[in-house]
Short mmCIF file of C-alpha atoms and ligand atoms in Angstrom, two decimals:
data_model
loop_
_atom_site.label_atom_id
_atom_site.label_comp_id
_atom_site.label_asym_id
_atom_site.label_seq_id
_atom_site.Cartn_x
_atom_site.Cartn_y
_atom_site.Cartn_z
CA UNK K 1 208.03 -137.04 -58.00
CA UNK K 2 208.10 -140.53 -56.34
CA UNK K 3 207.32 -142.98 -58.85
CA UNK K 4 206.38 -146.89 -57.42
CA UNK K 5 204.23 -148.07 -60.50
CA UNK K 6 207.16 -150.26 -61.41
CA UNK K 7 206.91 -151.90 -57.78
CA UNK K 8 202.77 -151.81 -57.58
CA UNK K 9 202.54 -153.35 -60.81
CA UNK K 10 205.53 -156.01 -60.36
CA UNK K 11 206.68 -156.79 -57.10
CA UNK K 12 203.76 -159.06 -54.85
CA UNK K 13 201.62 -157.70 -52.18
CA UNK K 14 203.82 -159.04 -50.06
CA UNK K 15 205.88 -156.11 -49.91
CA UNK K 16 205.62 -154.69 -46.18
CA UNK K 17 208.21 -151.81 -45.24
CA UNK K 18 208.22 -150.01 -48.53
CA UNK K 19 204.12 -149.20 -47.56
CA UNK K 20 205.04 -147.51 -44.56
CA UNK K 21 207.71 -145.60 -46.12
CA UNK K 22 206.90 -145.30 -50.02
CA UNK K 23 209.25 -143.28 -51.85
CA UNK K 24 212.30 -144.60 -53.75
CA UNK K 25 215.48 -144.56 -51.75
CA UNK K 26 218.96 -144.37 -53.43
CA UNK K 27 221.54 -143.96 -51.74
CA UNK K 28 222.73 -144.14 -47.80
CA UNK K 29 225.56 -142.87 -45.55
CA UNK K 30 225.51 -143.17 -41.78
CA UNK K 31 222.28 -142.74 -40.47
CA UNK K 32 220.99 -141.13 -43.25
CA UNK K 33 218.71 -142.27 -46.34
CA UNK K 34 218.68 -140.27 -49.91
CA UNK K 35 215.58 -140.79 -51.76
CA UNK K 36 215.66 -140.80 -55.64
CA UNK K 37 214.26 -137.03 -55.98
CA UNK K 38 217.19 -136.10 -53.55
CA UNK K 39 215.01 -136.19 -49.87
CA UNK K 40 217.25 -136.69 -47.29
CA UNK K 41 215.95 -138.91 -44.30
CA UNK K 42 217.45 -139.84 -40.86
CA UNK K 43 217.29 -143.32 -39.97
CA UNK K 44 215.62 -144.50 -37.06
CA UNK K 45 214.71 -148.23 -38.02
CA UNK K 46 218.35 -149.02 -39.29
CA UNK K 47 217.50 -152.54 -41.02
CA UNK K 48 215.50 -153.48 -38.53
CA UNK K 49 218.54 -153.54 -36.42
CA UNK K 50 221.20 -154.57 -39.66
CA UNK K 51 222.55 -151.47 -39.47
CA UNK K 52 224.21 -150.79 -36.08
CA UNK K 53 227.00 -149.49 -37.19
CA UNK K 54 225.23 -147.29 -40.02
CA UNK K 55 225.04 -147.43 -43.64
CA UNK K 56 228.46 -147.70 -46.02
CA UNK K 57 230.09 -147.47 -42.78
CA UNK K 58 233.55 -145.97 -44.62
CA UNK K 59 236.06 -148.78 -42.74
CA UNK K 60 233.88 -151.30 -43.79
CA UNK K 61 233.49 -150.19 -47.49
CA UNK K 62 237.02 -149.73 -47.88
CA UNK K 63 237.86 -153.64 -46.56
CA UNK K 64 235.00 -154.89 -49.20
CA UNK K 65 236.22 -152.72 -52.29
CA UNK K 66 239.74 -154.08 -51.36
CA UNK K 67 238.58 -157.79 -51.14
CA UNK K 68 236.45 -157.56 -54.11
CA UNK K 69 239.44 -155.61 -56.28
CA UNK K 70 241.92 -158.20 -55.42
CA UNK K 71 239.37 -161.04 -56.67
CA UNK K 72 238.63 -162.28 -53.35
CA UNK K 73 236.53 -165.78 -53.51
CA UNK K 74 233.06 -164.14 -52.98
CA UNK K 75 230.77 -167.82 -53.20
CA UNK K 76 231.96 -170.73 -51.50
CA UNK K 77 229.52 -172.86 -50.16
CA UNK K 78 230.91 -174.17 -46.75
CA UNK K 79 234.45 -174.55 -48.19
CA UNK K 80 237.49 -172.96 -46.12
CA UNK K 81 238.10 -169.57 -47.15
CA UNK K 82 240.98 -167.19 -45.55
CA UNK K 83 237.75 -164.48 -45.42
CA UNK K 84 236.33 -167.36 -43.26
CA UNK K 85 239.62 -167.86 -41.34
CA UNK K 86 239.98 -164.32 -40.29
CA UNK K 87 236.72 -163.58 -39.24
CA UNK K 88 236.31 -166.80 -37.04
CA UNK K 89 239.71 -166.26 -35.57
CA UNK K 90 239.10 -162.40 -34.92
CA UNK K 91 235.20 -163.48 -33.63
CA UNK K 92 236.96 -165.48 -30.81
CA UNK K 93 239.68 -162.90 -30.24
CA UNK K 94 237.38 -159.87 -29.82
CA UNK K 95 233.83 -161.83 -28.30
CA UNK K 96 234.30 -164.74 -27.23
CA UNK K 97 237.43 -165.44 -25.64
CA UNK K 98 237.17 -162.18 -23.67
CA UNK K 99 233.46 -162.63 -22.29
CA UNK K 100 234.94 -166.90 -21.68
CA UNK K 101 232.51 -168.06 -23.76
CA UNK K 102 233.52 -171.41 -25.43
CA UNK K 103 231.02 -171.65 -28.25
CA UNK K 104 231.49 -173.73 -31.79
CA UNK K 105 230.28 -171.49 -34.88
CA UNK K 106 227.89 -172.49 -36.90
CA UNK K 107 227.06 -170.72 -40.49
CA UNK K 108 223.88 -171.89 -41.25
CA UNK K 109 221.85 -169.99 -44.06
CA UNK K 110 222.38 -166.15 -43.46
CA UNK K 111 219.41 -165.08 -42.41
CA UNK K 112 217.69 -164.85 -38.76
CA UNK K 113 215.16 -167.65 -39.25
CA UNK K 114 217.66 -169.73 -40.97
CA UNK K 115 219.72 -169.59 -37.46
CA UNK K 116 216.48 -170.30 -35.30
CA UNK K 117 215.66 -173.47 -37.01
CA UNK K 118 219.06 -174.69 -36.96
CA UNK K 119 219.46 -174.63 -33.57
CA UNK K 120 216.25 -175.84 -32.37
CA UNK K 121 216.57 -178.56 -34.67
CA UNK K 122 219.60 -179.01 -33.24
CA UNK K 123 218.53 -178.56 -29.35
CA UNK K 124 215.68 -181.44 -30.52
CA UNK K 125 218.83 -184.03 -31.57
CA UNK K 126 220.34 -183.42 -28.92
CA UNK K 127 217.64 -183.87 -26.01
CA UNK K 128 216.26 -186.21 -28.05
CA UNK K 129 212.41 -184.25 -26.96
CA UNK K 130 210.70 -182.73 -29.65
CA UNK K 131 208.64 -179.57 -27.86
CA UNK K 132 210.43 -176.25 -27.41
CA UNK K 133 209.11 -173.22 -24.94
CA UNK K 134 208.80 -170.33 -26.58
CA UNK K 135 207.31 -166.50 -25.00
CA UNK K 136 204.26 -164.47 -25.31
CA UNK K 137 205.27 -161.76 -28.07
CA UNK K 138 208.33 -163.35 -28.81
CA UNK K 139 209.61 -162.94 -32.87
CA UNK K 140 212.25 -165.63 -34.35
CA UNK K 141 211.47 -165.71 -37.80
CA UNK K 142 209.09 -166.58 -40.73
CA UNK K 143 209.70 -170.25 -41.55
CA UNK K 144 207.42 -172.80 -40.39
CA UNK K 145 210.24 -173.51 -37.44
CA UNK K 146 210.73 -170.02 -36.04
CA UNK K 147 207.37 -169.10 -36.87
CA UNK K 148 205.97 -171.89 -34.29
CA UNK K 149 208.32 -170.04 -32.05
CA UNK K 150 206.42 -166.50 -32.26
CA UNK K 151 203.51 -164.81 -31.07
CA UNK K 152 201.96 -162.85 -33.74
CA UNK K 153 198.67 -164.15 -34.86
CA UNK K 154 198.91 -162.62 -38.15
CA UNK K 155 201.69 -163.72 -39.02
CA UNK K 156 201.43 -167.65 -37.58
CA UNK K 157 197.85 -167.65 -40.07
CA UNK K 158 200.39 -167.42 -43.12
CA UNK K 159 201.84 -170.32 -42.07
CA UNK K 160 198.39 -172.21 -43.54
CA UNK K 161 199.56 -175.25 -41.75
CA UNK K 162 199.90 -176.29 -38.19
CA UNK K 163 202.31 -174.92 -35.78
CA UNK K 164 203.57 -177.46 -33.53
CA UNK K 165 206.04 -178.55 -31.19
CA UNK K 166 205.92 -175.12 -29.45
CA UNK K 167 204.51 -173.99 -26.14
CA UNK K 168 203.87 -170.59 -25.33
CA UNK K 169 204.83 -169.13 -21.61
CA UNK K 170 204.21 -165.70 -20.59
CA UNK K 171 207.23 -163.51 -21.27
CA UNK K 172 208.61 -161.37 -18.25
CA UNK K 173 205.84 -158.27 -17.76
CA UNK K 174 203.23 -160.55 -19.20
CA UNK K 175 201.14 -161.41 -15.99
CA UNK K 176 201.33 -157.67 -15.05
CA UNK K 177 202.72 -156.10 -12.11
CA UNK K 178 202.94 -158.62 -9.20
CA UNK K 179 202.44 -161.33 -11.87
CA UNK K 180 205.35 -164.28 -11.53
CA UNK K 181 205.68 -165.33 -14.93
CA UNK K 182 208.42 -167.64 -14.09
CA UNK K 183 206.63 -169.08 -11.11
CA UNK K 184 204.63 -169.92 -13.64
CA UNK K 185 206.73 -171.65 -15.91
CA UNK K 186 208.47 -173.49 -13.19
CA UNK K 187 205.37 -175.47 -11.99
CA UNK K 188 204.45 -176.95 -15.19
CA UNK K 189 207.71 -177.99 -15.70
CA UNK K 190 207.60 -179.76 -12.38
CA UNK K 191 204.35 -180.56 -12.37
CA UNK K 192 203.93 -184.20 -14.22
CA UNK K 193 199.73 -183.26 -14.44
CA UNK K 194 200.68 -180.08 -16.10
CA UNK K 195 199.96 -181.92 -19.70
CA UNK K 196 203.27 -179.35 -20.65
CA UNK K 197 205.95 -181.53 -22.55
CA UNK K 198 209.33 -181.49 -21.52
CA UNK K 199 210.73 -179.18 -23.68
CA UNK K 200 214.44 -179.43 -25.74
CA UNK K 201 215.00 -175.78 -25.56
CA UNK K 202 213.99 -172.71 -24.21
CA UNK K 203 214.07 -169.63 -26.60
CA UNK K 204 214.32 -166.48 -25.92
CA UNK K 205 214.71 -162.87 -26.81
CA UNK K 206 216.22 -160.62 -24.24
CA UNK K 207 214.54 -157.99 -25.45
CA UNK K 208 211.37 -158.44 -27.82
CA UNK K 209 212.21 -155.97 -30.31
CA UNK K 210 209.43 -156.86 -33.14
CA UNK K 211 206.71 -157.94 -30.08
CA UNK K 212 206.68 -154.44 -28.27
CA UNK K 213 210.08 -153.72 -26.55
CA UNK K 214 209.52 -155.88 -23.68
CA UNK K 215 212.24 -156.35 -22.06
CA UNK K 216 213.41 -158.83 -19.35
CA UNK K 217 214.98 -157.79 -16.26
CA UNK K 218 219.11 -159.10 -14.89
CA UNK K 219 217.24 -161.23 -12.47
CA UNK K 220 214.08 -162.55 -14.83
CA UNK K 221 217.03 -163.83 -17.19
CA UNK K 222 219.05 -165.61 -13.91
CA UNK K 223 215.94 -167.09 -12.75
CA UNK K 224 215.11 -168.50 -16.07
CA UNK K 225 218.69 -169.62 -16.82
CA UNK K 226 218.58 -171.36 -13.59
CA UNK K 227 215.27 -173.35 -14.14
CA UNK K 228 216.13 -174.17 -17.48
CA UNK K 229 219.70 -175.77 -15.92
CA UNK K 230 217.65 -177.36 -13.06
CA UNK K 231 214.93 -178.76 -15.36
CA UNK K 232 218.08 -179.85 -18.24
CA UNK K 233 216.28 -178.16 -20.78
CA UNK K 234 218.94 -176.19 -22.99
CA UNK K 235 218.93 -171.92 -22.69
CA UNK K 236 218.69 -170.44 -26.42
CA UNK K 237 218.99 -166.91 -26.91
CA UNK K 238 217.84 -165.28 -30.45
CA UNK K 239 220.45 -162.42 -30.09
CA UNK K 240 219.56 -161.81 -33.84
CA UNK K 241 218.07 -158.08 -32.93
CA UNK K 242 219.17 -157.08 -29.94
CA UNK K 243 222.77 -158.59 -30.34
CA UNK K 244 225.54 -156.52 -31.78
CA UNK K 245 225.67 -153.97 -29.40
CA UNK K 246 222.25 -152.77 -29.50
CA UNK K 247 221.71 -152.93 -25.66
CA UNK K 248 225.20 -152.23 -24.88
CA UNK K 249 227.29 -154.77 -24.72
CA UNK K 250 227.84 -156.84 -27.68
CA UNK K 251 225.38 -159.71 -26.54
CA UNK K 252 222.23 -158.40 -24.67
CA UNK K 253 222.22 -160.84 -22.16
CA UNK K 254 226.27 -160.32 -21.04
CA UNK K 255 225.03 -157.81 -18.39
CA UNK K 256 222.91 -160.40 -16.74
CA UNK K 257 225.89 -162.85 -16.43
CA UNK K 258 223.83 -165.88 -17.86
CA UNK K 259 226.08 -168.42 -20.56
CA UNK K 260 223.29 -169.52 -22.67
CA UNK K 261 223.73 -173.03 -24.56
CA UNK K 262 223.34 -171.67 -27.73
CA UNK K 263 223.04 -167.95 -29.23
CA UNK K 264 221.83 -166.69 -32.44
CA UNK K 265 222.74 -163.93 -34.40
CA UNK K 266 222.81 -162.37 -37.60
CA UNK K 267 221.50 -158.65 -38.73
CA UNK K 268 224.93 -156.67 -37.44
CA UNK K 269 226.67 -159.02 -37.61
CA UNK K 270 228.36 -158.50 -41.28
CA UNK K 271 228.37 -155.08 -40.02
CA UNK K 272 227.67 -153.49 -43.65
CA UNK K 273 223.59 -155.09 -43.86
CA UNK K 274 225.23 -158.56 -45.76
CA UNK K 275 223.23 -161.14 -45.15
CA UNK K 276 225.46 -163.45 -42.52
CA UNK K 277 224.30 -165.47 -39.31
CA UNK K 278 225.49 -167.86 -36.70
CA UNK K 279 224.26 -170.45 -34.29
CA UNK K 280 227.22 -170.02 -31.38
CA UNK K 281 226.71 -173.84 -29.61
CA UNK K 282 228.62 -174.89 -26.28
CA UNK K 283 230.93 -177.44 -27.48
CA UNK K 284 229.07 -180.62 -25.84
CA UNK K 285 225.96 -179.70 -28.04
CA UNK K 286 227.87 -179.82 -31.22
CA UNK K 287 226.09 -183.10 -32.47
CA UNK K 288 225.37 -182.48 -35.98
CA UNK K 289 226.74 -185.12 -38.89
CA UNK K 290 227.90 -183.47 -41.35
CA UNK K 291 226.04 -181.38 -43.78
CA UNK K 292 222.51 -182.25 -41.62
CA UNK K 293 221.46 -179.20 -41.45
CA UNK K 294 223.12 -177.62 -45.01
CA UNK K 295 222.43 -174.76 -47.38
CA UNK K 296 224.14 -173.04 -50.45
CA UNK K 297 224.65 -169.76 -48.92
CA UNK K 298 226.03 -170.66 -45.45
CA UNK K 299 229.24 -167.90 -44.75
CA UNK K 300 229.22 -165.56 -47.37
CA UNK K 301 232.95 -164.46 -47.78
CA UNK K 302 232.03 -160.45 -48.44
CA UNK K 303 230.05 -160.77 -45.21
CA UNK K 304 233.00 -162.24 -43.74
CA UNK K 305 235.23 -159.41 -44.59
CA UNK K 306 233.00 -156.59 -43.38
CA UNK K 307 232.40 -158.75 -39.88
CA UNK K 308 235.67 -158.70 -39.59
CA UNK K 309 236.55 -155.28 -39.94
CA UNK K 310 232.79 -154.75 -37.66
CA UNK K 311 234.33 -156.85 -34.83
CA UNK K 312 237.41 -153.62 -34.82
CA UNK K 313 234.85 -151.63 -32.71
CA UNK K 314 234.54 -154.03 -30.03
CA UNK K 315 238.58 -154.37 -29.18
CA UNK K 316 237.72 -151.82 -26.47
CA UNK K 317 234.35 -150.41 -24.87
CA UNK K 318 234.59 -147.01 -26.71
CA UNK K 319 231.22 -148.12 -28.40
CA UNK K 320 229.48 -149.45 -25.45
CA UNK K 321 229.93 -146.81 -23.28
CA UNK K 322 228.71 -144.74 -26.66
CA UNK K 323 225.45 -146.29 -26.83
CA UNK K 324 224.52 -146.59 -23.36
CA UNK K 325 225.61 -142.14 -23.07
CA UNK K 326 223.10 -142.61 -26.08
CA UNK K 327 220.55 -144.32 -24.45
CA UNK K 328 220.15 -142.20 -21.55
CA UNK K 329 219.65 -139.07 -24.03
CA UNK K 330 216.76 -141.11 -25.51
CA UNK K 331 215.11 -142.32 -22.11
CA UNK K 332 215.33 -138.56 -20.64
CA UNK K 333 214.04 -137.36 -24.41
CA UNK K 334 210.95 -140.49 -24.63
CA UNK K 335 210.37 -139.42 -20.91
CA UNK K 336 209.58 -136.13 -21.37
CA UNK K 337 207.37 -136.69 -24.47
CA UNK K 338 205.72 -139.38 -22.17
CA UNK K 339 204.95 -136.85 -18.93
CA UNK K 340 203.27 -134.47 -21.98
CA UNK K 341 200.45 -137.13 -23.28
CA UNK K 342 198.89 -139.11 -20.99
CA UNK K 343 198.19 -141.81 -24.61
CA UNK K 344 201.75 -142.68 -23.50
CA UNK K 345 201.56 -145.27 -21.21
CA UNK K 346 205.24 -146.25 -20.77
CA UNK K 347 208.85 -145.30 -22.10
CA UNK K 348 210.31 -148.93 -22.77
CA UNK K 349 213.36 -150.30 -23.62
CA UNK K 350 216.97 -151.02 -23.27
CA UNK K 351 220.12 -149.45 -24.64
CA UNK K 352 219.39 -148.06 -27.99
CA UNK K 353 216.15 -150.11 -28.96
CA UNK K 354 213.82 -148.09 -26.93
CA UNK K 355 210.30 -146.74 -27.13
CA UNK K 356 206.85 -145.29 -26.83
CA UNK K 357 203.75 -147.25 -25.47
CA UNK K 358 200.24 -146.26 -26.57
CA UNK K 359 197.12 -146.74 -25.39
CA UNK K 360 194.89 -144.95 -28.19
CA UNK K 361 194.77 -147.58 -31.42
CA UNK K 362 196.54 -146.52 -34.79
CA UNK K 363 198.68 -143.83 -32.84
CA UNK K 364 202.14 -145.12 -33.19
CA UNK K 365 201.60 -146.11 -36.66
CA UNK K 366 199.90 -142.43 -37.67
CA UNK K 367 203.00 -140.78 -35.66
CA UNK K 368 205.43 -143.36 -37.63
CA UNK K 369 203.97 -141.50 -40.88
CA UNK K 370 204.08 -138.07 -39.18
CA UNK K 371 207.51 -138.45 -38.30
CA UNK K 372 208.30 -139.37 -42.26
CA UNK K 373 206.85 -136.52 -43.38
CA UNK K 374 209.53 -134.51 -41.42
CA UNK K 375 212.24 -136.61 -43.01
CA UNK K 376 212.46 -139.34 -40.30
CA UNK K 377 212.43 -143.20 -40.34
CA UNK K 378 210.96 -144.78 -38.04
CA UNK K 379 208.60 -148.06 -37.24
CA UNK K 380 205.93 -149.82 -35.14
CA UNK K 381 206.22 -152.85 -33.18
CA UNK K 382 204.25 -154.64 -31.11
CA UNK K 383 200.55 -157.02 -31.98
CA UNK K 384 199.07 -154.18 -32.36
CA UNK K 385 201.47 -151.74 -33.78
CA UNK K 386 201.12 -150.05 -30.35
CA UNK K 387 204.79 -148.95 -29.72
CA UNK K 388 207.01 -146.74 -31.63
CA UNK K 389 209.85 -148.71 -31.71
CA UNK K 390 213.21 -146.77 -32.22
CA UNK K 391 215.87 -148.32 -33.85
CA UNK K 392 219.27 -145.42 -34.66
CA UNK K 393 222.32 -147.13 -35.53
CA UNK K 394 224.49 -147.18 -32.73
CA UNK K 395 226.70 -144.68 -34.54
CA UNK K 396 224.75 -141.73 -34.56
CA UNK K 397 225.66 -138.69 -34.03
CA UNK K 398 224.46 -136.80 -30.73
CA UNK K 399 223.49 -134.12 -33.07
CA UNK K 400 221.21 -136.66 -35.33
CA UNK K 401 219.75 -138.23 -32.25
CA UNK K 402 218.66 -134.60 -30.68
CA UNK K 403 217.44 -134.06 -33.99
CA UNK K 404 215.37 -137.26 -34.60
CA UNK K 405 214.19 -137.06 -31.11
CA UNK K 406 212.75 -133.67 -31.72
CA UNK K 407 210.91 -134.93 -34.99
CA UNK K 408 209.44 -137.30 -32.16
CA UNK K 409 208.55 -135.10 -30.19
CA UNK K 410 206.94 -132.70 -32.87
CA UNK K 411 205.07 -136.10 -34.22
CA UNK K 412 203.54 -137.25 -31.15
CA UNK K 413 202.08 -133.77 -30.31
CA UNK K 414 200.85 -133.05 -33.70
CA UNK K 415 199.13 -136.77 -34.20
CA UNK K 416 197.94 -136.49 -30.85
CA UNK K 417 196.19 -132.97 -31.24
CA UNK K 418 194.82 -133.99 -33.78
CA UNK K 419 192.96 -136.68 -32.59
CA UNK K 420 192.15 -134.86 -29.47
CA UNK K 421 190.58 -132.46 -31.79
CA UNK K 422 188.54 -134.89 -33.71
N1 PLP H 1 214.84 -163.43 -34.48
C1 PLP H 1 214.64 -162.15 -34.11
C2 PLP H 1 214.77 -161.77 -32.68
C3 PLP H 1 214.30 -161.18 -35.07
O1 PLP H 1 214.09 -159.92 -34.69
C4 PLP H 1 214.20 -161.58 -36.42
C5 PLP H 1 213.84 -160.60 -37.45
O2 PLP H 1 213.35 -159.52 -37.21
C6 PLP H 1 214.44 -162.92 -36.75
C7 PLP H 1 214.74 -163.81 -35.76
C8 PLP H 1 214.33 -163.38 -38.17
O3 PLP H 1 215.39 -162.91 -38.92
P1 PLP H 1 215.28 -162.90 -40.52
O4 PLP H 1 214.26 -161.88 -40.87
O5 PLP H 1 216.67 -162.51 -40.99
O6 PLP H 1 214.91 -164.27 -40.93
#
């Protein structure tokens, strides 16, 4: 029998996922979840994309037990640590010097947010200009920073202060078909009667993951890249859940050939769900003094050790080419489902972050639940919760992904009925 009294008498109201998914999990191998009465679960939400490469991924496990057995330094502030050595030496070995990215590493505090503010603040020193452009939809992250940065009205009202220095333009998609969104965004930057600040930075997700799946076309992300060079405002993409390999490629925006200024990343990137991020800056941009923007957990060595051993599956494309064989048995599964209910107003996505659009309220979230009861994990996204938003680790099995995408399918027609029958 699930028991949460501990949690509903203790833990704050605050507590989100757990509500969608309330049972007491335990244990976790691959892409599946154990629950404390022994209920097995597949994983479709993966972390919210920490979990790429699945849970206790075995190579990974093995490197930490080693590190930790052997007394490896686990806290170190920002001091030099050999776990720091090898992973910044294999990160520019495997990504960077491959793709010819030149990019200085910053470890700011390990999570997403942490990374956001860091390198706005830092695209603000730089430019010396104190307004950043930020998307429709877009998610970076919940402190008062990022949070300027995103979309969702909920979540900006917690802020319970103002959110400023941030203007909103209309993502790709936004304007609707025929719309230019970045027709748009070029003419107030041009225009000096616009009353639009010139911005530091503009930030961007590839794909919005937590805003819907939206994704922005190859030539959306050259056009903006190009406008953002002509205009000298600096390119930042948050690569913090979409990075990794979830589209593909290890960054998202590597297909569209664009070099960003600076990148963010974190989630996969300790490989193992350790907390870890970066802010990757082009060499010109690294302006900081030392210790101006600091922290107490900035490079946590046990994180470095699993991102190293991560970082083994990109020395050749074996993965890549994985998840985008992967991706196309999702698109021609979510299509199918999608030609069966005409609630479904679109199959979106890119590379294995794809899903379902609805048009009838509360579906996605009632088919989330649906989909639980059958022993699969999976989430909402979007202002409304109006997409099911799926989320395997890139490692799944084809097996496991036929089999979650039947649970889907099962979900959607049974939630759907349902209301139909109401
Ligand atoms: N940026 C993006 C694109 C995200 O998806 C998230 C989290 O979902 C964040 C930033 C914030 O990361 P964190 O929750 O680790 O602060």
């Amino acid at each position: 029998m699930t028991n949460t009294a501990t949690f509903n008498q203790l833990e704050s109201q605050v507590r989100s996922y757990c509500r969608s998914f309330p049972v007491v999990f335990d244990k976790a191998e691959g892409s599946w979840l154990t629950d404390e009465d022994g209920k097995r679960y597949l994983d479709f939400f993966a972390g919210a994309g920490v979990l790429n490469y699945g849970h206790n991924n075995p190579r990974m496990k093995e490197a930490l037990i080693a590190y930790l057995n052997g007394n490896g330094i686990v806290h170190s502030l920002d001091l030099f640590t050999v776990a720091k050595r090898n992973f910044l030496e294999r990160f520019n070995e495997v990504i960077l010097q491959p793709r010819e990215l030149d990019y200085r590493v910053q470890f700011p505090g390990p999570t997403g947010t942490n990374a956001v503010e860091s390198a706005v603040k830092l695209a603000r020193k730089v430019t010396g200009r104190e307004s950043v452009i930020a998307f429709t939809n877009a998610f970076h992250g919940m402190t008062l920073g990022a949070l300027a940065l995103s979309g969702n009205q909920f979540k900006r009202a917690g802020a319970g202060v103002p959110l400023g220095n941030a203007t909103p333009m209309p993502f790709a998609g936004y304007l609707g078909e025929g719309g230019d969104t970045l027709a748009y965004l070029e003419s107030v930057l041009d225009d000096t009667g616009s009353g639009v600040d010139k911005p530091a930075a503009i930030v961007l997700e590839t794909v919005q993951a937590e805003g819907g799946i939206n994704v922005a076309s190859n030539e959306w992300l050259q056009r903006l890249a190009k406008i953002a060079r002509a205009h000298d405002v600096l390119l930042i993409v948050d690569d913090i859940q979409v990075g990794c390999g979830r589209t593909g490629p290890f960054f998202s925006f590597e297909e569209a050939g664009i070099k960003p200024d600076m990148v963010t990343l974190s989630k996969s990137l300790s490989g193992y769900g350790l907390p870890l991020a970066v802010v990757l800056i082009r060499p010109e941009l690294d302006q900081w003094e030392p210790g101006e923007h600091n922290g107490t957990f900035r490079g946590h060595n046990p994180a470095f050790v699993t991102g190293t051993s991560a970082l083994e599956y990109w020395r050749d494309d074996t993965l890549q080419k994985d998840t985008l064989r992967k991706a196309d048995t999702v698109a021609e599964h979510l299509g199918k489902i999608a030609k069966q209910h005409e609630e479904i107003t679109e199959v979106r996505g890119r590379g294995l972050i794809q899903g379902l659009a609805f048009n009838v309220e509360d579906a996605a979230n009632k088919i989330s639940a649906a989909a639980f009861e059958r022993g699969l994990v999976v989430e909402t996204a979007g202002a409304g919760d109006d997409v099911l938003k799926l989320l395997p680790p890139l490692t799944t099995s084809d097996e496991d992904l036929e089999k979650g995408l039947g649970i889907i399918a099962e979900s959607v027609a049974e939630v759907l009925a349902r209301r139909n029958a109401a």
